Amino acid sequence: MFKSNIRDDAGSGAGEVSRHSTLKYPFRLNFYEKPPLGDVTIEEFELFAIDRLRVLGEIESSWARNRPSEEVRKVVGDQCAKYVPLSNNTAKTVELDEQRRKDHIGHFVLRLAFCRSEELRRRFVKAETALFRVRYDADDTLERQQFLKSMKFDWSGITHEEGIALQDQLNTLIGAPEENTDFSGFLKVKWTRIPDLVEKRKVVLKGGWAFVPATEQSALVFHEFQTTLECALEATSKALPRLDEDTRIIPLLNNLSQGFLSGASFDWGSSTATTAGGVTADMIDEMARKHFPFCMRYQHEELRKRKHLPHFSRLEYGLFLKVLGLPIEEALIFWRKSFSKITDDKFNKEYKYNIRHSFGLEGKRANYPAKTCMQIIMERGQKDMECHGCPFATFASENLQTALMSMYNVGSQDMGEILHLVKGQHYHVACTRVWEISHGVKKGAGLDGESVTHPNLYAAKSREFEKARTKQESGEDVVMAEG
């Protein structure tokens, strides 16, 4: 159970650990057996969890996209370096304890968020174990050995008598000469603790015991991490009801778990700021065709056909256009021209106020952000003539195929992959594949190796891609002209 004190202020707290003092977190690796103690601000509570969730979300996306293990390690390593960096003890220019404190707290916040159902626990354990595996493989050899010694696992070495009795099998397993009698590198554990190694025939079995060679001992560590976390989550789930009265914490935990289940775990950093570039009302039709994600392009086409959009669709699409870079003056022009069947008086009375309100010019004058993929997926539109929501989540299979073929020219081979992703509820990964297909980018190379998590991120990356390609083509033309 997470026992830290939560503060509403964003103060740094006392007792900062000096880089040159004894480290509070002596190792980069962590089994998270002890909860973080001390003060944690509300801002840290949320930020640390969201940053960690970015990494876990990308791990799940990598699995959904069938990335090879080497590519997964690289993607996860890049994500960790960006959001949850952990340096080795030899690093001289970073605050090691601060890095490891963030990692520690982030893990325990997500443990609170994901302990509440069997499905959440299963996915959390799987992703966290994969993260630990990447860090374990990348860790400094000496530090890793010191960490393992500090854990004091209840494994036993093999005795000389046991080694001699199994000499032929053990030497065959490690490819050693028949006369070899040095089995000091083997460990002896109950076979039930390493079912994966047993299935792959990478151990010698006798009397319910498995004799594990040194080259496979990392599997023991990973299994121990997984088992420890599974037990901890069960214990946390029983203690969680004690938090029900804390109105600050429960909404954050709900948001984190819903984001994880929807496959889109965090907000895009630019979701509240408009994109520079002077977007005008007359540019929207072409931009929709070239740069909009499925959800926004579908709403745009519905707007053109109906000459109108229902309330929630207008809100979702209007905020997307605002962040895209459409200023209030052009937004009023765009919506007025789009609602061509109504009079100016009706438009001014029934729609103009809401448009200005979304820009923070009416009412409480809040700067409303565009909706994230998580929010759009969870809203589930397509009811009572509404057309908001994520089409990947709401469209029937036949309608989805027809729309993707007509809007993005998705072929039959790619369509099968997208439908498989949708069936597994990996909607954001399916959207990412559509981006790659429509931009002629090889699988896994779109959006800097990450997945779509926000409609405006999709559009921004599309516009960046077009600018880069135009610049490259222009440069190639110059070279040819000079030749």
GROMACS .gro file of N, CA and C in nm, residues 279-431:
model
  459
  279VAL      N    1  -0.391   2.920  -3.980
  279VAL     CA    2  -0.492   2.839  -4.047
  279VAL      C    3  -0.617   2.923  -4.069
  280THR      N    4  -0.673   2.916  -4.189
  280THR     CA    5  -0.794   2.991  -4.221
  280THR      C    6  -0.908   2.895  -4.252
  281ALA      N    7  -1.028   2.948  -4.255
  281ALA     CA    8  -1.146   2.865  -4.281
  281ALA      C    9  -1.137   2.798  -4.417
  282ASP      N   10  -1.083   2.866  -4.516
  282ASP     CA   11  -1.075   2.811  -4.651
  282ASP      C   12  -0.975   2.696  -4.663
  283MET      N   13  -0.887   2.681  -4.565
  283MET     CA   14  -0.786   2.576  -4.570
  283MET      C   15  -0.834   2.442  -4.515
  284ILE      N   16  -0.947   2.443  -4.444
  284ILE     CA   17  -0.987   2.325  -4.368
  284ILE      C   18  -1.018   2.205  -4.456
  285ASP      N   19  -1.087   2.228  -4.568
  285ASP     CA   20  -1.124   2.115  -4.655
  285ASP      C   21  -1.000   2.037  -4.702
  286GLU      N   22  -0.900   2.108  -4.749
  286GLU     CA   23  -0.779   2.041  -4.797
  286GLU      C   24  -0.702   1.978  -4.681
  287MET      N   25  -0.695   2.046  -4.568
  287MET     CA   26  -0.624   1.991  -4.453
  287MET      C   27  -0.693   1.864  -4.402
  288ALA      N   28  -0.826   1.863  -4.405
  288ALA     CA   29  -0.898   1.744  -4.361
  288ALA      C   30  -0.862   1.625  -4.448
  289ARG      N   31  -0.853   1.646  -4.577
  289ARG     CA   32  -0.821   1.537  -4.670
  289ARG      C   33  -0.679   1.487  -4.653
  290LYS      N   34  -0.587   1.575  -4.620
  290LYS     CA   35  -0.445   1.539  -4.617
  290LYS      C   36  -0.392   1.508  -4.477
  291HIS      N   37  -0.447   1.572  -4.373
  291HIS     CA   38  -0.381   1.568  -4.242
  291HIS      C   39  -0.467   1.523  -4.124
  292PHE      N   40  -0.597   1.508  -4.144
  292PHE     CA   41  -0.682   1.480  -4.027
  292PHE      C   42  -0.687   1.332  -3.995
  293PRO      N   43  -0.693   1.297  -3.866
  293PRO     CA   44  -0.714   1.157  -3.827
  293PRO      C   45  -0.857   1.116  -3.858
  294PHE      N   46  -0.881   0.988  -3.852
  294PHE     CA   47  -1.010   0.931  -3.890
  294PHE      C   48  -1.126   0.998  -3.817
  295CYS      N   49  -1.113   1.017  -3.685
  295CYS     CA   50  -1.224   1.072  -3.607
  295CYS      C   51  -1.263   1.211  -3.654
  296MET      N   52  -1.163   1.296  -3.681
  296MET     CA   53  -1.192   1.434  -3.720
  296MET      C   54  -1.230   1.445  -3.867
  297ARG      N   55  -1.170   1.361  -3.950
  297ARG     CA   56  -1.207   1.364  -4.092
  297ARG      C   57  -1.350   1.316  -4.111
  298TYR      N   58  -1.390   1.216  -4.035
  298TYR     CA   59  -1.528   1.167  -4.045
  298TYR      C   60  -1.626   1.277  -4.005
  299GLN      N   61  -1.596   1.347  -3.897
  299GLN     CA   62  -1.685   1.455  -3.854
  299GLN      C   63  -1.688   1.568  -3.957
  300HIS      N   64  -1.574   1.596  -4.017
  300HIS     CA   65  -1.570   1.701  -4.120
  300HIS      C   66  -1.658   1.662  -4.239
  301GLU      N   67  -1.649   1.538  -4.283
  301GLU     CA   68  -1.729   1.495  -4.398
  301GLU      C   69  -1.877   1.492  -4.363
  302GLU      N   70  -1.909   1.455  -4.239
  302GLU     CA   71  -2.049   1.460  -4.196
  302GLU      C   72  -2.100   1.603  -4.194
  303LEU      N   73  -2.015   1.695  -4.150
  303LEU     CA   74  -2.051   1.836  -4.150
  303LEU      C   75  -2.081   1.885  -4.291
  304ARG      N   76  -2.000   1.844  -4.386
  304ARG     CA   77  -2.022   1.887  -4.524
  304ARG      C   78  -2.150   1.827  -4.582
  305LYS      N   79  -2.183   1.704  -4.544
  305LYS     CA   80  -2.303   1.641  -4.597
  305LYS      C   81  -2.430   1.694  -4.530
  306ARG      N   82  -2.426   1.709  -4.397
  306ARG     CA   83  -2.546   1.749  -4.323
  306ARG      C   84  -2.567   1.899  -4.318
  307LYS      N   85  -2.459   1.975  -4.339
  307LYS     CA   86  -2.462   2.120  -4.318
  307LYS      C   87  -2.488   2.152  -4.171
  308HIS      N   88  -2.451   2.059  -4.085
  308HIS     CA   89  -2.477   2.076  -3.942
  308HIS      C   90  -2.406   1.963  -3.867
  309LEU      N   91  -2.377   1.987  -3.740
  309LEU     CA   92  -2.326   1.882  -3.652
  309LEU      C   93  -2.397   1.893  -3.517
  310PRO      N   94  -2.428   1.781  -3.451
  310PRO     CA   95  -2.488   1.786  -3.318
  310PRO      C   96  -2.391   1.846  -3.216
  311HIS      N   97  -2.441   1.874  -3.097
  311HIS     CA   98  -2.366   1.950  -2.997
  311HIS      C   99  -2.230   1.890  -2.963
  312PHE      N  100  -2.227   1.762  -2.921
  312PHE     CA  101  -2.101   1.702  -2.876
  312PHE      C  102  -2.001   1.688  -2.991
  313SER      N  103  -2.052   1.668  -3.110
  313SER     CA  104  -1.963   1.662  -3.226
  313SER      C  105  -1.903   1.799  -3.254
  314ARG      N  106  -1.985   1.904  -3.245
  314ARG     CA  107  -1.933   2.040  -3.265
  314ARG      C  108  -1.825   2.072  -3.162
  315LEU      N  109  -1.851   2.032  -3.037
  315LEU     CA  110  -1.754   2.060  -2.931
  315LEU      C  111  -1.622   1.989  -2.957
  316GLU      N  112  -1.630   1.860  -2.988
  316GLU     CA  113  -1.508   1.782  -3.009
  316GLU      C  114  -1.431   1.832  -3.132
  317TYR      N  115  -1.500   1.852  -3.241
  317TYR     CA  116  -1.435   1.895  -3.365
  317TYR      C  117  -1.388   2.040  -3.354
  318GLY      N  118  -1.468   2.124  -3.287
  318GLY     CA  119  -1.430   2.265  -3.275
  318GLY      C  120  -1.303   2.285  -3.193
  319LEU      N  121  -1.288   2.210  -3.086
  319LEU     CA  122  -1.167   2.222  -3.005
  319LEU      C  123  -1.045   2.170  -3.081
  320PHE      N  124  -1.065   2.065  -3.161
  320PHE     CA  125  -0.957   2.015  -3.245
  320PHE      C  126  -0.910   2.124  -3.342
  321LEU      N  127  -1.005   2.193  -3.406
  321LEU     CA  128  -0.970   2.298  -3.501
  321LEU      C  129  -0.902   2.415  -3.430
  322LYS      N  130  -0.945   2.445  -3.309
  322LYS     CA  131  -0.881   2.553  -3.234
  322LYS      C  132  -0.734   2.525  -3.211
  323VAL      N  133  -0.703   2.404  -3.163
  323VAL     CA  134  -0.565   2.368  -3.136
  323VAL      C  135  -0.486   2.353  -3.266
  324LEU      N  136  -0.556   2.317  -3.373
  324LEU     CA  137  -0.491   2.307  -3.504
  324LEU      C  138  -0.433   2.441  -3.547
  325GLY      N  139  -0.494   2.550  -3.499
  325GLY     CA  140  -0.444   2.683  -3.533
  325GLY      C  141  -0.548   2.773  -3.595
  326LEU      N  142  -0.676   2.734  -3.587
  326LEU     CA  143  -0.783   2.815  -3.644
  326LEU      C  144  -0.824   2.920  -3.542
  327PRO      N  145  -0.799   3.049  -3.565
  327PRO     CA  146  -0.833   3.154  -3.468
  327PRO      C  147  -0.984   3.177  -3.463
  328ILE      N  148  -1.028   3.247  -3.361
  328ILE     CA  149  -1.171   3.266  -3.339
  328ILE      C  150  -1.240   3.332  -3.457
  329GLU      N  151  -1.175   3.431  -3.519
  329GLU     CA  152  -1.237   3.500  -3.633
  329GLU      C  153  -1.264   3.403  -3.747
  330GLU      N  154  -1.163   3.319  -3.776
  330GLU     CA  155  -1.179   3.222  -3.884
  330GLU      C  156  -1.273   3.109  -3.844
  331ALA      N  157  -1.277   3.075  -3.715
  331ALA     CA  158  -1.368   2.971  -3.669
  331ALA      C  159  -1.513   3.013  -3.691
  332LEU      N  160  -1.544   3.138  -3.661
  332LEU     CA  161  -1.680   3.188  -3.683
  332LEU      C  162  -1.716   3.184  -3.832
  333ILE      N  163  -1.620   3.219  -3.916
  333ILE     CA  164  -1.644   3.213  -4.061
  333ILE      C  165  -1.667   3.069  -4.105
  334PHE      N  166  -1.582   2.978  -4.054
  334PHE     CA  167  -1.591   2.837  -4.093
  334PHE      C  168  -1.726   2.779  -4.056
  335TRP      N  169  -1.768   2.798  -3.931
  335TRP     CA  170  -1.894   2.738  -3.886
  335TRP      C  171  -2.015   2.806  -3.952
  336ARG      N  172  -2.005   2.935  -3.975
  336ARG     CA  173  -2.119   3.003  -4.041
  336ARG      C  174  -2.138   2.950  -4.183
  337LYS      N  175  -2.028   2.935  -4.258
  337LYS     CA  176  -2.039   2.883  -4.395
  337LYS      C  177  -2.085   2.737  -4.394
  338SER      N  178  -2.040   2.661  -4.293
  338SER     CA  179  -2.076   2.519  -4.287
  338SER      C  180  -2.225   2.500  -4.257
  339PHE      N  181  -2.282   2.589  -4.172
  339PHE     CA  182  -2.425   2.580  -4.139
  339PHE      C  183  -2.504   2.665  -4.239
  340SER      N  184  -2.496   2.628  -4.365
  340SER     CA  185  -2.549   2.713  -4.472
  340SER      C  186  -2.702   2.710  -4.482
  341LYS      N  187  -2.764   2.615  -4.413
  341LYS     CA  188  -2.910   2.604  -4.424
  341LYS      C  189  -2.984   2.693  -4.326
  342ILE      N  190  -2.912   2.757  -4.233
  342ILE     CA  191  -2.980   2.839  -4.132
  342ILE      C  192  -2.953   2.987  -4.158
  343THR      N  193  -3.033   3.071  -4.097
  343THR     CA  194  -3.019   3.216  -4.116
  343THR      C  195  -2.910   3.271  -4.025
  344ASP      N  196  -2.863   3.393  -4.056
  344ASP     CA  197  -2.765   3.459  -3.971
  344ASP      C  198  -2.817   3.479  -3.830
  345ASP      N  199  -2.944   3.514  -3.819
  345ASP     CA  200  -3.003   3.539  -3.688
  345ASP      C  201  -3.002   3.411  -3.603
  346LYS      N  202  -3.038   3.299  -3.661
  346LYS     CA  203  -3.038   3.171  -3.588
  346LYS      C  204  -2.896   3.132  -3.547
  347PHE      N  205  -2.801   3.152  -3.639
  347PHE     CA  206  -2.661   3.118  -3.608
  347PHE      C  207  -2.611   3.202  -3.491
  348ASN      N  208  -2.637   3.331  -3.495
  348ASN     CA  209  -2.590   3.421  -3.389
  348ASN      C  210  -2.654   3.389  -3.254
  349LYS      N  211  -2.781   3.349  -3.257
  349LYS     CA  212  -2.852   3.322  -3.133
  349LYS      C  213  -2.817   3.186  -3.072
  350GLU      N  214  -2.797   3.084  -3.156
  350GLU     CA  215  -2.787   2.947  -3.106
  350GLU      C  216  -2.647   2.887  -3.110
  351TYR      N  217  -2.557   2.946  -3.189
  351TYR     CA  218  -2.427   2.880  -3.206
  351TYR      C  219  -2.305   2.970  -3.177
  352LYS      N  220  -2.317   3.096  -3.202
  352LYS     CA  221  -2.202   3.185  -3.190
  352LYS      C  222  -2.146   3.188  -3.049
  353TYR      N  223  -2.234   3.192  -2.949
  353TYR     CA  224  -2.189   3.197  -2.810
  353TYR      C  225  -2.104   3.075  -2.776
  354ASN      N  226  -2.150   2.956  -2.813
  354ASN     CA  227  -2.077   2.832  -2.780
  354ASN      C  228  -1.940   2.828  -2.847
  355ILE      N  229  -1.931   2.879  -2.968
  355ILE     CA  230  -1.802   2.882  -3.037
  355ILE      C  231  -1.706   2.973  -2.963
  356ARG      N  232  -1.753   3.092  -2.925
  356ARG     CA  233  -1.669   3.185  -2.851
  356ARG      C  234  -1.635   3.129  -2.713
  357HIS      N  235  -1.729   3.056  -2.654
  357HIS     CA  236  -1.706   2.996  -2.523
  357HIS      C  237  -1.592   2.895  -2.528
  358SER      N  238  -1.584   2.817  -2.635
  358SER     CA  239  -1.479   2.717  -2.646
  358SER      C  240  -1.341   2.781  -2.660
  359PHE      N  241  -1.337   2.906  -2.703
  359PHE     CA  242  -1.211   2.979  -2.713
  359PHE      C  243  -1.180   3.058  -2.585
  360GLY      N  244  -1.263   3.044  -2.483
  360GLY     CA  245  -1.240   3.113  -2.358
  360GLY      C  246  -1.280   3.259  -2.361
  361LEU      N  247  -1.373   3.294  -2.451
  361LEU     CA  248  -1.414   3.434  -2.465
  361LEU      C  249  -1.549   3.462  -2.404
  362GLU      N  250  -1.615   3.360  -2.354
  362GLU     CA  251  -1.745   3.375  -2.287
  362GLU      C  252  -1.746   3.290  -2.161
  363GLY      N  253  -1.848   3.308  -2.077
  363GLY     CA  254  -1.862   3.227  -1.958
  363GLY      C  255  -1.746   3.247  -1.861
  364LYS      N  256  -1.690   3.139  -1.812
  364LYS     CA  257  -1.579   3.150  -1.716
  364LYS      C  258  -1.445   3.174  -1.784
  365ARG      N  259  -1.447   3.185  -1.916
  365ARG     CA  260  -1.328   3.222  -1.996
  365ARG      C  261  -1.210   3.126  -1.972
  366ALA      N  262  -1.239   2.998  -1.974
  366ALA     CA  263  -1.135   2.896  -1.958
  366ALA      C  264  -1.077   2.860  -2.094
  367ASN      N  265  -0.949   2.827  -2.094
  367ASN     CA  266  -0.882   2.785  -2.218
  367ASN      C  267  -0.900   2.635  -2.232
  368TYR      N  268  -1.008   2.594  -2.293
  368TYR     CA  269  -1.041   2.452  -2.302
  368TYR      C  270  -0.944   2.378  -2.395
  369PRO      N  271  -0.891   2.266  -2.351
  369PRO     CA  272  -0.802   2.188  -2.438
  369PRO      C  273  -0.882   2.101  -2.534
  370ALA      N  274  -0.817   2.062  -2.642
  370ALA     CA  275  -0.880   1.965  -2.732
  370ALA      C  276  -0.884   1.830  -2.664
  371LYS      N  277  -0.979   1.749  -2.702
  371LYS     CA  278  -0.995   1.618  -2.638
  371LYS      C  279  -0.886   1.521  -2.683
  372THR      N  280  -0.841   1.442  -2.589
  372THR     CA  281  -0.737   1.343  -2.616
  372THR      C  282  -0.800   1.217  -2.674
  373CYS      N  283  -0.715   1.128  -2.725
  373CYS     CA  284  -0.765   0.999  -2.775
  373CYS      C  285  -0.837   0.923  -2.664
  374MET      N  286  -0.783   0.929  -2.544
  374MET     CA  287  -0.846   0.858  -2.433
  374MET      C  288  -0.989   0.908  -2.411
  375GLN      N  289  -1.006   1.039  -2.408
  375GLN     CA  290  -1.139   1.096  -2.387
  375GLN      C  291  -1.233   1.062  -2.502
  376ILE      N  292  -1.181   1.068  -2.623
  376ILE     CA  293  -1.263   1.041  -2.741
  376ILE      C  294  -1.306   0.894  -2.743
  377ILE      N  295  -1.215   0.804  -2.709
  377ILE     CA  296  -1.248   0.662  -2.707
  377ILE      C  297  -1.352   0.632  -2.599
  378MET      N  298  -1.336   0.693  -2.483
  378MET     CA  299  -1.427   0.665  -2.372
  378MET      C  300  -1.565   0.726  -2.393
  379GLU      N  301  -1.577   0.830  -2.475
  379GLU     CA  302  -1.705   0.896  -2.494
  379GLU      C  303  -1.804   0.812  -2.573
  380ARG      N  304  -1.754   0.733  -2.669
  380ARG     CA  305  -1.840   0.643  -2.745
  380ARG      C  306  -1.959   0.716  -2.807
  381GLY      N  307  -1.936   0.788  -2.913
  381GLY     CA  308  -2.043   0.860  -2.981
  381GLY      C  309  -2.129   0.767  -3.065
  382GLN      N  310  -2.175   0.817  -3.181
  382GLN     CA  311  -2.256   0.740  -3.275
  382GLN      C  312  -2.396   0.707  -3.221
  383LYS      N  313  -2.450   0.792  -3.136
  383LYS     CA  314  -2.585   0.770  -3.087
  383LYS      C  315  -2.667   0.896  -3.111
  384ASP      N  316  -2.793   0.876  -3.149
  384ASP     CA  317  -2.884   0.989  -3.170
  384ASP      C  318  -2.825   1.092  -3.264
  385MET      N  319  -2.773   1.045  -3.375
  385MET     CA  320  -2.719   1.132  -3.481
  385MET      C  321  -2.586   1.196  -3.444
  386GLU      N  322  -2.532   1.168  -3.325
  386GLU     CA  323  -2.399   1.219  -3.292
  386GLU      C  324  -2.294   1.145  -3.376
  387CYS      N  325  -2.188   1.212  -3.412
  387CYS     CA  326  -2.083   1.146  -3.491
  387CYS      C  327  -1.946   1.167  -3.427
  388HIS      N  328  -1.944   1.202  -3.298
  388HIS     CA  329  -1.817   1.214  -3.229
  388HIS      C  330  -1.774   1.077  -3.179
  389GLY      N  331  -1.663   1.073  -3.111
  389GLY     CA  332  -1.610   0.945  -3.064
  389GLY      C  333  -1.509   0.888  -3.161
  390CYS      N  334  -1.451   0.775  -3.125
  390CYS     CA  335  -1.348   0.712  -3.207
  390CYS      C  336  -1.412   0.612  -3.303
  391PRO      N  337  -1.402   0.633  -3.433
  391PRO     CA  338  -1.463   0.539  -3.528
  391PRO      C  339  -1.408   0.397  -3.516
  392PHE      N  340  -1.281   0.384  -3.478
  392PHE     CA  341  -1.226   0.250  -3.461
  392PHE      C  342  -1.299   0.173  -3.351
  393ALA      N  343  -1.349   0.246  -3.252
  393ALA     CA  344  -1.419   0.183  -3.140
  393ALA      C  345  -1.568   0.169  -3.164
  394THR      N  346  -1.626   0.250  -3.252
  394THR     CA  347  -1.772   0.254  -3.266
  394THR      C  348  -1.824   0.196  -3.398
  395PHE      N  349  -1.743   0.197  -3.502
  395PHE     CA  350  -1.791   0.151  -3.632
  395PHE      C  351  -1.802  -0.001  -3.637
  396ALA      N  352  -1.904  -0.051  -3.705
  396ALA     CA  353  -1.911  -0.193  -3.738
  396ALA      C  354  -1.800  -0.225  -3.838
  397SER      N  355  -1.760  -0.350  -3.844
  397SER     CA  356  -1.645  -0.390  -3.926
  397SER      C  357  -1.661  -0.349  -4.073
  398GLU      N  358  -1.778  -0.374  -4.130
  398GLU     CA  359  -1.799  -0.341  -4.272
  398GLU      C  360  -1.791  -0.191  -4.296
  399ASN      N  361  -1.853  -0.113  -4.208
  399ASN     CA  362  -1.848   0.033  -4.221
  399ASN      C  363  -1.706   0.085  -4.204
  400LEU      N  364  -1.633   0.024  -4.113
  400LEU     CA  365  -1.495   0.065  -4.090
  400LEU      C  366  -1.410   0.042  -4.215
  401GLN      N  367  -1.423  -0.075  -4.274
  401GLN     CA  368  -1.346  -0.106  -4.394
  401GLN      C  369  -1.380  -0.011  -4.508
  402THR      N  370  -1.509   0.014  -4.529
  402THR     CA  371  -1.552   0.103  -4.636
  402THR      C  372  -1.495   0.243  -4.617
  403ALA      N  373  -1.503   0.294  -4.495
  403ALA     CA  374  -1.454   0.429  -4.466
  403ALA      C  375  -1.303   0.440  -4.484
  404LEU      N  376  -1.229   0.341  -4.435
  404LEU     CA  377  -1.082   0.345  -4.446
  404LEU      C  378  -1.037   0.334  -4.591
  405MET      N  379  -1.106   0.256  -4.670
  405MET     CA  380  -1.069   0.244  -4.812
  405MET      C  381  -1.095   0.374  -4.887
  406SER      N  382  -1.209   0.437  -4.858
  406SER     CA  383  -1.244   0.559  -4.930
  406SER      C  384  -1.164   0.681  -4.882
  407MET      N  385  -1.138   0.689  -4.752
  407MET     CA  386  -1.069   0.807  -4.698
  407MET      C  387  -0.917   0.797  -4.706
  408TYR      N  388  -0.864   0.676  -4.682
  408TYR     CA  389  -0.718   0.663  -4.669
  408TYR      C  390  -0.657   0.560  -4.764
  409ASN      N  391  -0.741   0.506  -4.853
  409ASN     CA  392  -0.692   0.412  -4.954
  409ASN      C  393  -0.619   0.293  -4.890
  410VAL      N  394  -0.674   0.239  -4.783
  410VAL     CA  395  -0.614   0.125  -4.714
  410VAL      C  396  -0.642  -0.001  -4.795
  411GLY      N  397  -0.537  -0.077  -4.829
  411GLY     CA  398  -0.551  -0.199  -4.907
  411GLY      C  399  -0.593  -0.318  -4.823
  412SER      N  400  -0.621  -0.429  -4.889
  412SER     CA  401  -0.673  -0.548  -4.820
  412SER      C  402  -0.574  -0.606  -4.720
  413GLN      N  403  -0.445  -0.607  -4.756
  413GLN     CA  404  -0.346  -0.665  -4.665
  413GLN      C  405  -0.334  -0.583  -4.537
  414ASP      N  406  -0.324  -0.452  -4.552
  414ASP     CA  407  -0.317  -0.364  -4.435
  414ASP      C  408  -0.449  -0.363  -4.359
  415MET      N  409  -0.558  -0.378  -4.431
  415MET     CA  410  -0.689  -0.377  -4.365
  415MET      C  411  -0.701  -0.491  -4.266
  416GLY      N  412  -0.650  -0.609  -4.302
  416GLY     CA  413  -0.656  -0.723  -4.211
  416GLY      C  414  -0.584  -0.695  -4.081
  417GLU      N  415  -0.468  -0.629  -4.091
  417GLU     CA  416  -0.391  -0.595  -3.971
  417GLU      C  417  -0.467  -0.495  -3.885
  418ILE      N  418  -0.526  -0.395  -3.949
  418ILE     CA  419  -0.599  -0.293  -3.875
  418ILE      C  420  -0.720  -0.353  -3.804
  419LEU      N  421  -0.793  -0.439  -3.872
  419LEU     CA  422  -0.909  -0.503  -3.810
  419LEU      C  423  -0.868  -0.590  -3.692
  420HIS      N  424  -0.753  -0.655  -3.702
  420HIS     CA  425  -0.701  -0.735  -3.591
  420HIS      C  426  -0.670  -0.646  -3.470
  421LEU      N  427  -0.610  -0.530  -3.496
  421LEU     CA  428  -0.579  -0.436  -3.388
  421LEU      C  429  -0.707  -0.384  -3.323
  422VAL      N  430  -0.807  -0.355  -3.406
  422VAL     CA  431  -0.934  -0.304  -3.353
  422VAL      C  432  -1.002  -0.410  -3.267
  423LYS      N  433  -0.997  -0.536  -3.312
  423LYS     CA  434  -1.056  -0.644  -3.236
  423LYS      C  435  -0.992  -0.657  -3.098
  424GLY      N  436  -0.861  -0.629  -3.090
  424GLY     CA  437  -0.790  -0.632  -2.962
  424GLY      C  438  -0.801  -0.503  -2.885
  425GLN      N  439  -0.883  -0.410  -2.934
  425GLN     CA  440  -0.907  -0.279  -2.871
  425GLN      C  441  -0.781  -0.192  -2.867
  426HIS      N  442  -0.690  -0.214  -2.960
  426HIS     CA  443  -0.572  -0.129  -2.972
  426HIS      C  444  -0.602  -0.019  -3.075
  427TYR      N  445  -0.698   0.066  -3.040
  427TYR     CA  446  -0.747   0.164  -3.136
  427TYR      C  447  -0.639   0.265  -3.175
  428HIS      N  448  -0.559   0.309  -3.078
  428HIS     CA  449  -0.457   0.408  -3.108
  428HIS      C  450  -0.348   0.350  -3.197
  429VAL      N  451  -0.322   0.220  -3.187
  429VAL     CA  452  -0.223   0.156  -3.274
  429VAL      C  453  -0.279   0.145  -3.415
  430ALA      N  454  -0.407   0.112  -3.426
  430ALA     CA  455  -0.471   0.108  -3.558
  430ALA      C  456  -0.466   0.246  -3.625
  431CYS      N  457  -0.488   0.350  -3.547
  431CYS     CA  458  -0.482   0.486  -3.601
  431CYS      C  459  -0.340   0.520  -3.647
   0.00000   0.00000   0.00000
